[in-house]
CSV table of C-alpha atoms in Angstrom, one decimal:
chain,number,residue,atom,x,y,z
A,18,MET,CA,-26.7,23.9,27.8
A,19,SER,CA,-28.0,25.2,25.5
A,20,THR,CA,-26.4,25.4,21.1
A,21,SER,CA,-28.0,27.2,18.1
A,22,SER,CA,-26.8,27.2,15.0
A,23,TYR,CA,-29.6,26.4,13.0
A,24,ARG,CA,-31.8,29.5,12.2
A,25,ALA,CA,-32.3,30.7,8.6
A,26,GLU,CA,-35.3,29.4,6.5
A,27,GLU,CA,-37.2,28.5,9.5
A,28,GLY,CA,-34.4,26.0,11.3
A,29,THR,CA,-33.0,23.8,8.2
A,30,VAL,CA,-29.8,25.7,7.3
A,31,GLN,CA,-26.6,25.9,10.1
A,32,GLY,CA,-25.1,29.4,10.3
A,33,HIS,CA,-23.1,30.8,12.8
A,34,LEU,CA,-22.9,28.4,16.3
A,35,ASP,CA,-23.8,30.0,19.7
A,36,ILE,CA,-23.0,28.3,22.5
A,37,ALA,CA,-24.4,29.3,25.7
A,38,ARG,CA,-22.0,30.9,28.3
A,39,TYR,CA,-23.5,29.2,31.3
A,40,ILE,CA,-24.2,25.4,32.5
A,41,THR,CA,-27.3,24.9,35.0
A,42,THR,CA,-26.0,21.6,36.8
A,43,PRO,CA,-28.0,20.4,39.7
A,44,LYS,CA,-25.3,20.2,41.9
A,45,GLY,CA,-21.9,20.9,42.8
A,46,GLU,CA,-19.1,21.7,39.7
A,47,ILE,CA,-18.9,19.7,36.3
A,48,ALA,CA,-16.1,17.3,36.8
A,49,GLY,CA,-14.8,13.2,36.7
A,50,LYS,CA,-16.8,11.3,34.1
A,51,VAL,CA,-18.8,13.6,31.9
A,52,LEU,CA,-21.5,12.1,29.2
A,53,LEU,CA,-22.4,14.5,26.7
A,54,VAL,CA,-26.1,13.9,25.1
A,55,ASP,CA,-27.5,15.2,21.7
A,56,ASP,CA,-30.7,14.1,19.8
A,57,LEU,CA,-27.8,14.2,16.0
A,58,ALA,CA,-24.4,14.1,14.8
A,59,ASP,CA,-25.2,16.4,12.1
A,60,SER,CA,-22.4,18.1,10.7
A,61,GLY,CA,-20.6,17.2,13.7
A,62,LYS,CA,-19.2,20.7,14.5
A,63,THR,CA,-21.7,21.5,17.4
A,64,LEU,CA,-20.7,18.6,19.1
A,65,LYS,CA,-17.2,18.8,18.7
A,66,ALA,CA,-17.2,22.8,19.8
A,67,VAL,CA,-19.2,21.7,22.8
A,68,ILE,CA,-16.4,19.0,24.0
A,69,ASP,CA,-13.6,21.4,23.1
A,70,MET,CA,-15.6,24.2,25.3
A,71,LEU,CA,-15.7,22.3,28.0
A,72,ARG,CA,-12.3,20.7,27.9
A,73,ARG,CA,-10.9,24.3,27.8
A,74,ASN,CA,-13.4,25.5,30.9
A,75,TYR,CA,-14.1,22.5,33.5
A,76,ALA,CA,-10.3,21.3,34.1
A,77,PRO,CA,-11.8,18.6,36.7
A,78,ILE,CA,-13.4,16.3,34.1
A,79,THR,CA,-11.7,13.4,33.6
A,80,GLU,CA,-13.4,12.1,30.8
A,81,MET,CA,-15.6,13.0,28.5
A,82,ARG,CA,-17.8,10.7,26.4
A,83,SER,CA,-20.9,11.9,23.6
A,84,ALA,CA,-24.2,10.1,22.6
A,85,VAL,CA,-26.6,10.5,19.8
A,86,ILE,CA,-29.4,8.9,18.5
A,87,TRP,CA,-28.4,9.6,15.2
A,88,THR,CA,-25.6,9.9,13.3
A,89,LYS,CA,-26.0,11.2,9.9
A,90,ALA,CA,-22.8,10.1,7.3
A,91,LEU,CA,-21.5,13.9,6.6
A,92,SER,CA,-20.5,14.0,10.1
A,93,THR,CA,-17.4,15.2,10.9
A,94,PHE,CA,-17.4,13.6,14.9
A,95,GLU,CA,-17.3,10.5,16.0
A,96,THR,CA,-19.2,9.4,18.5
A,97,ASP,CA,-18.8,7.1,21.3
A,98,TYR,CA,-22.3,5.9,21.3
A,99,SER,CA,-25.1,6.2,18.6
A,100,VAL,CA,-28.4,4.5,18.1
A,101,GLU,CA,-28.6,4.8,14.1
A,102,PHE,CA,-26.7,5.3,11.8
A,103,LEU,CA,-27.8,7.4,8.8
A,104,PRO,CA,-26.0,6.8,5.5
A,105,THR,CA,-28.0,9.0,3.2
A,106,ASN,CA,-27.8,12.2,5.5
A,107,PRO,CA,-31.8,12.6,5.2
A,108,TRP,CA,-33.8,15.3,7.0
A,109,ILE,CA,-34.7,14.3,10.9
A,110,HIS,CA,-38.6,15.5,11.4
A,111,GLN,CA,-38.4,16.4,15.0
A,112,PRO,CA,-41.8,17.3,17.1
A,113,PHE,CA,-41.1,20.4,18.2
A,114,GLU,CA,-40.2,21.2,13.9
A,115,GLY,CA,-44.2,22.2,13.8
A,116,TYR,CA,-43.3,25.4,16.0
A,117,ASP,CA,-40.4,26.5,14.2
A,118,ALA,CA,-42.2,29.1,12.2
A,119,LEU,CA,-44.6,30.2,14.6
A,120,THR,CA,-45.3,33.6,16.0
A,121,PRO,CA,-46.3,34.5,19.4
A,122,GLU,CA,-49.7,35.6,18.2
A,123,LYS,CA,-50.1,31.6,16.1
A,124,LEU,CA,-49.4,29.7,19.5
A,125,LEU,CA,-51.8,31.3,20.9
A,126,GLN,CA,-54.5,30.8,18.7
A,127,LYS,CA,-53.2,27.5,18.2
A,128,TRP,CA,-53.6,26.2,21.6
A,129,LYS,CA,-56.3,28.9,22.8
A,130,VAL,CA,-54.8,30.6,25.4
C-alpha cells in the first residue's frame, strides 16, 4: 500500500493525504486478522485514514492492529504496538531522505549509471 502527504519543502511539510486505490497482495483477498505496519506515527492522520479506509473497503477484515517503530508525542492516533515513544517530536532522519531533492539527472550522476 502506498500513501503520500509529505511532498512540500523536500518532504518536510504535510499536505493533502493520498492513499493508493489498490493494494498488492501475495495471494487472496485482505481478510481476517490484519496488522498494519508503518515506520512512524507522526500526526497520526495517515494511520487513522488508512485504517478507516481498510475497514470501509475490506469487510472480511475481522481484526485490525497497528504497529510502528516510532510514536511522536503529538500523534493523535494510538497504535497497538510501538518500539519507541518520542516525547520531543524530533524529525526522524530516514536513510532515503538524501534522495528526496535529487532530480533524475543528479541520481544518474550520483550512481554513474
